[in-house]
């Protein structure tokens, strides 16, 4: 926490979920964030809570998420990403308290234009013998 910042700070995701009405996962995927949103965090969010995942499917324990949604321990969810894309668990689609989006949160005209320009800029840099703007290891 930073001194003088008027916002609540939580070192623990489960504690933060208990304080929240809506919990949005917007983090990178990988080993460090796998199942960051656990059964305990979903339970803490509660039957009136809403979980939204716009990060990576691995960030949430999907089995725990399905269980929480089906049992009413979690109120609702909005999912843009899934553990096994494009084969999302079909049980999500059957739930009335879930909104599914096909991993398309960045699908705006402006974003696609910028993505296209970045590809062109990287190609120009490559063929000019210059470093890429966004190298991938």
PDB file of C-alpha atoms in Angstrom:
ATOM      1  CA  UNK A   1       0.000   0.000   0.000  1.00  0.00           C
ATOM      2  CA  UNK A   2       1.045   3.567  -0.669  1.00  0.00           C
ATOM      3  CA  UNK A   3       0.719   6.137   2.101  1.00  0.00           C
ATOM      4  CA  UNK A   4      -1.929   8.745   1.414  1.00  0.00           C
ATOM      5  CA  UNK A   5      -3.827   6.667  -1.157  1.00  0.00           C
ATOM      6  CA  UNK A   6      -7.499   6.686  -0.139  1.00  0.00           C
ATOM      7  CA  UNK A   7      -8.262   3.236  -1.560  1.00  0.00           C
ATOM      8  CA  UNK A   8      -8.537  -0.038   0.298  1.00  0.00           C
ATOM      9  CA  UNK A   9      -5.581  -2.390  -0.101  1.00  0.00           C
ATOM     10  CA  UNK A  10      -5.777  -6.164   0.270  1.00  0.00           C
ATOM     11  CA  UNK A  11      -2.714  -8.381   0.284  1.00  0.00           C
ATOM     12  CA  UNK A  12      -4.945 -11.447  -0.085  1.00  0.00           C
ATOM     13  CA  UNK A  13      -7.319 -12.037  -3.019  1.00  0.00           C
ATOM     14  CA  UNK A  14      -9.820 -13.921  -0.852  1.00  0.00           C
ATOM     15  CA  UNK A  15      -9.995 -11.035   1.605  1.00  0.00           C
ATOM     16  CA  UNK A  16     -10.523  -8.614  -1.291  1.00  0.00           C
ATOM     17  CA  UNK A  17     -13.260 -10.841  -2.764  1.00  0.00           C
ATOM     18  CA  UNK A  18     -15.105 -10.767   0.559  1.00  0.00           C
ATOM     19  CA  UNK A  19     -15.105  -6.966   0.411  1.00  0.00           C
ATOM     20  CA  UNK A  20     -16.160  -6.793  -3.261  1.00  0.00           C
ATOM     21  CA  UNK A  21     -19.449  -6.953  -5.128  1.00  0.00           C
ATOM     22  CA  UNK A  22     -17.714  -7.478  -8.480  1.00  0.00           C
ATOM     23  CA  UNK A  23     -14.310  -9.075  -8.956  1.00  0.00           C
ATOM     24  CA  UNK A  24     -12.614  -8.615 -12.338  1.00  0.00           C
ATOM     25  CA  UNK A  25      -9.596 -10.752 -13.231  1.00  0.00           C
ATOM     26  CA  UNK A  26      -7.330  -8.773 -15.550  1.00  0.00           C
ATOM     27  CA  UNK A  27      -3.881 -10.296 -15.143  1.00  0.00           C
ATOM     28  CA  UNK A  28      -1.425 -12.294 -17.182  1.00  0.00           C
ATOM     29  CA  UNK A  29      -1.604 -16.058 -17.279  1.00  0.00           C
ATOM     30  CA  UNK A  30       1.099 -18.483 -16.251  1.00  0.00           C
ATOM     31  CA  UNK A  31       2.255 -20.478 -13.258  1.00  0.00           C
ATOM     32  CA  UNK A  32       2.227 -17.483 -10.900  1.00  0.00           C
ATOM     33  CA  UNK A  33      -1.453 -16.739 -11.496  1.00  0.00           C
ATOM     34  CA  UNK A  34      -2.837 -20.259 -12.051  1.00  0.00           C
ATOM     35  CA  UNK A  35      -6.039 -20.649 -10.002  1.00  0.00           C
ATOM     36  CA  UNK A  36      -5.459 -17.238  -8.413  1.00  0.00           C
ATOM     37  CA  UNK A  37      -9.245 -17.082  -8.200  1.00  0.00           C
ATOM     38  CA  UNK A  38      -9.812 -20.138  -6.037  1.00  0.00           C
ATOM     39  CA  UNK A  39     -12.875 -21.788  -4.531  1.00  0.00           C
ATOM     40  CA  UNK A  40     -12.220 -19.763  -1.367  1.00  0.00           C
ATOM     41  CA  UNK A  41     -12.154 -16.470  -3.299  1.00  0.00           C
ATOM     42  CA  UNK A  42     -15.382 -17.330  -5.129  1.00  0.00           C
ATOM     43  CA  UNK A  43     -17.048 -18.328  -1.856  1.00  0.00           C
ATOM     44  CA  UNK A  44     -15.927 -15.028  -0.295  1.00  0.00           C
ATOM     45  CA  UNK A  45     -17.421 -13.097  -3.227  1.00  0.00           C
ATOM     46  CA  UNK A  46     -20.740 -14.631  -2.263  1.00  0.00           C
ATOM     47  CA  UNK A  47     -24.214 -15.270  -3.665  1.00  0.00           C
ATOM     48  CA  UNK A  48     -24.690 -11.620  -4.653  1.00  0.00           C
ATOM     49  CA  UNK A  49     -21.200 -11.338  -6.148  1.00  0.00           C
ATOM     50  CA  UNK A  50     -20.174 -11.263  -9.780  1.00  0.00           C
ATOM     51  CA  UNK A  51     -16.903 -12.628 -11.164  1.00  0.00           C
ATOM     52  CA  UNK A  52     -15.625 -11.361 -14.531  1.00  0.00           C
ATOM     53  CA  UNK A  53     -12.642 -12.944 -16.270  1.00  0.00           C
ATOM     54  CA  UNK A  54     -10.955 -10.992 -19.062  1.00  0.00           C
ATOM     55  CA  UNK A  55      -7.468 -12.348 -18.438  1.00  0.00           C
ATOM     56  CA  UNK A  56      -6.702 -16.033 -19.034  1.00  0.00           C
ATOM     57  CA  UNK A  57      -8.754 -19.143 -18.351  1.00  0.00           C
ATOM     58  CA  UNK A  58      -6.032 -20.558 -16.115  1.00  0.00           C
ATOM     59  CA  UNK A  59      -6.473 -17.690 -13.640  1.00  0.00           C
ATOM     60  CA  UNK A  60      -9.673 -19.199 -12.215  1.00  0.00           C
ATOM     61  CA  UNK A  61     -10.303 -22.681 -10.885  1.00  0.00           C
ATOM     62  CA  UNK A  62     -13.023 -23.522 -13.443  1.00  0.00           C
ATOM     63  CA  UNK A  63     -14.310 -26.554 -11.529  1.00  0.00           C
ATOM     64  CA  UNK A  64     -14.758 -24.374  -8.442  1.00  0.00           C
ATOM     65  CA  UNK A  65     -16.351 -21.633 -10.557  1.00  0.00           C
ATOM     66  CA  UNK A  66     -18.894 -24.029 -12.053  1.00  0.00           C
ATOM     67  CA  UNK A  67     -19.669 -25.457  -8.621  1.00  0.00           C
ATOM     68  CA  UNK A  68     -20.127 -21.986  -7.104  1.00  0.00           C
ATOM     69  CA  UNK A  69     -22.400 -20.846  -9.948  1.00  0.00           C
ATOM     70  CA  UNK A  70     -24.489 -24.027 -10.019  1.00  0.00           C
ATOM     71  CA  UNK A  71     -24.943 -24.083  -6.241  1.00  0.00           C
ATOM     72  CA  UNK A  72     -25.771 -20.384  -5.919  1.00  0.00           C
ATOM     73  CA  UNK A  73     -22.724 -19.646  -3.769  1.00  0.00           C
ATOM     74  CA  UNK A  74     -21.717 -17.164  -6.498  1.00  0.00           C
ATOM     75  CA  UNK A  75     -24.317 -14.895  -8.045  1.00  0.00           C
ATOM     76  CA  UNK A  76     -23.057 -14.531 -11.589  1.00  0.00           C
ATOM     77  CA  UNK A  77     -20.106 -14.527 -13.955  1.00  0.00           C
ATOM     78  CA  UNK A  78     -19.034 -12.894 -17.189  1.00  0.00           C
ATOM     79  CA  UNK A  79     -16.400 -14.903 -19.042  1.00  0.00           C
ATOM     80  CA  UNK A  80     -14.331 -13.778 -22.019  1.00  0.00           C
ATOM     81  CA  UNK A  81     -11.719 -16.519 -21.608  1.00  0.00           C
ATOM     82  CA  UNK A  82     -11.775 -20.218 -20.784  1.00  0.00           C
ATOM     83  CA  UNK A  83      -9.324 -22.875 -19.700  1.00  0.00           C
ATOM     84  CA  UNK A  84      -9.730 -24.956 -22.863  1.00  0.00           C
ATOM     85  CA  UNK A  85     -10.352 -22.559 -25.718  1.00  0.00           C
ATOM     86  CA  UNK A  86     -12.079 -22.905 -28.064  1.00  0.00           C
ATOM     87  CA  UNK A  87     -13.731 -25.854 -26.300  1.00  0.00           C
ATOM     88  CA  UNK A  88     -15.206 -24.139 -23.250  1.00  0.00           C
ATOM     89  CA  UNK A  89     -17.028 -26.358 -20.786  1.00  0.00           C
ATOM     90  CA  UNK A  90     -20.612 -26.505 -22.162  1.00  0.00           C
ATOM     91  CA  UNK A  91     -22.054 -26.305 -18.643  1.00  0.00           C
ATOM     92  CA  UNK A  92     -21.243 -22.573 -18.620  1.00  0.00           C
ATOM     93  CA  UNK A  93     -23.578 -21.973 -21.582  1.00  0.00           C
ATOM     94  CA  UNK A  94     -26.432 -23.732 -19.801  1.00  0.00           C
ATOM     95  CA  UNK A  95     -26.323 -21.445 -16.764  1.00  0.00           C
ATOM     96  CA  UNK A  96     -28.721 -18.472 -16.685  1.00  0.00           C
ATOM     97  CA  UNK A  97     -26.367 -16.514 -14.420  1.00  0.00           C
ATOM     98  CA  UNK A  98     -23.419 -16.586 -16.842  1.00  0.00           C
ATOM     99  CA  UNK A  99     -22.637 -14.344 -19.812  1.00  0.00           C
ATOM    100  CA  UNK A 100     -20.140 -15.806 -22.270  1.00  0.00           C
ATOM    101  CA  UNK A 101     -18.054 -13.832 -24.725  1.00  0.00           C
ATOM    102  CA  UNK A 102     -15.781 -15.526 -27.296  1.00  0.00           C
ATOM    103  CA  UNK A 103     -12.361 -14.206 -26.143  1.00  0.00           C
ATOM    104  CA  UNK A 104     -12.990 -11.046 -28.052  1.00  0.00           C
ATOM    105  CA  UNK A 105     -12.719  -8.246 -25.499  1.00  0.00           C
ATOM    106  CA  UNK A 106     -10.284  -6.367 -27.717  1.00  0.00           C
ATOM    107  CA  UNK A 107     -12.551  -6.518 -30.757  1.00  0.00           C
ATOM    108  CA  UNK A 108     -13.036  -2.837 -31.502  1.00  0.00           C
ATOM    109  CA  UNK A 109     -12.284  -1.128 -34.802  1.00  0.00           C
ATOM    110  CA  UNK A 110      -9.751   1.129 -33.082  1.00  0.00           C
ATOM    111  CA  UNK A 111      -7.924  -1.764 -31.431  1.00  0.00           C
ATOM    112  CA  UNK A 112      -7.815  -3.802 -34.634  1.00  0.00           C
ATOM    113  CA  UNK A 113      -6.482  -0.788 -36.557  1.00  0.00           C
ATOM    114  CA  UNK A 114      -3.710  -0.318 -33.984  1.00  0.00           C
ATOM    115  CA  UNK A 115      -2.895  -4.037 -34.018  1.00  0.00           C
ATOM    116  CA  UNK A 116      -2.619  -3.988 -37.808  1.00  0.00           C
ATOM    117  CA  UNK A 117      -0.369  -0.934 -37.715  1.00  0.00           C
ATOM    118  CA  UNK A 118       1.858  -2.613 -35.119  1.00  0.00           C
ATOM    119  CA  UNK A 119       2.292  -5.630 -37.422  1.00  0.00           C
ATOM    120  CA  UNK A 120       3.257  -3.339 -40.296  1.00  0.00           C
ATOM    121  CA  UNK A 121       5.676  -1.380 -38.093  1.00  0.00           C
ATOM    122  CA  UNK A 122       7.305  -4.613 -36.866  1.00  0.00           C
ATOM    123  CA  UNK A 123       7.665  -5.896 -40.429  1.00  0.00           C
ATOM    124  CA  UNK A 124       9.233  -2.614 -41.528  1.00  0.00           C
ATOM    125  CA  UNK A 125      11.689  -2.763 -38.615  1.00  0.00           C
ATOM    126  CA  UNK A 126      12.574  -6.392 -39.364  1.00  0.00           C
ATOM    127  CA  UNK A 127      13.272  -5.795 -43.047  1.00  0.00           C
ATOM    128  CA  UNK A 128      15.271  -2.659 -42.232  1.00  0.00           C
ATOM    129  CA  UNK A 129      17.488  -4.690 -39.884  1.00  0.00           C
ATOM    130  CA  UNK A 130      16.227  -2.838 -36.813  1.00  0.00           C
ATOM    131  CA  UNK A 131      14.997  -4.306 -33.514  1.00  0.00           C
ATOM    132  CA  UNK A 132      11.345  -5.307 -33.430  1.00  0.00           C
ATOM    133  CA  UNK A 133       9.000  -3.039 -31.498  1.00  0.00           C
ATOM    134  CA  UNK A 134       7.358  -5.991 -29.737  1.00  0.00           C
ATOM    135  CA  UNK A 135       9.678  -9.012 -29.841  1.00  0.00           C
ATOM    136  CA  UNK A 136       8.362 -12.372 -28.678  1.00  0.00           C
ATOM    137  CA  UNK A 137      10.760 -14.756 -26.983  1.00  0.00           C
TER     138      UNK A 137
END
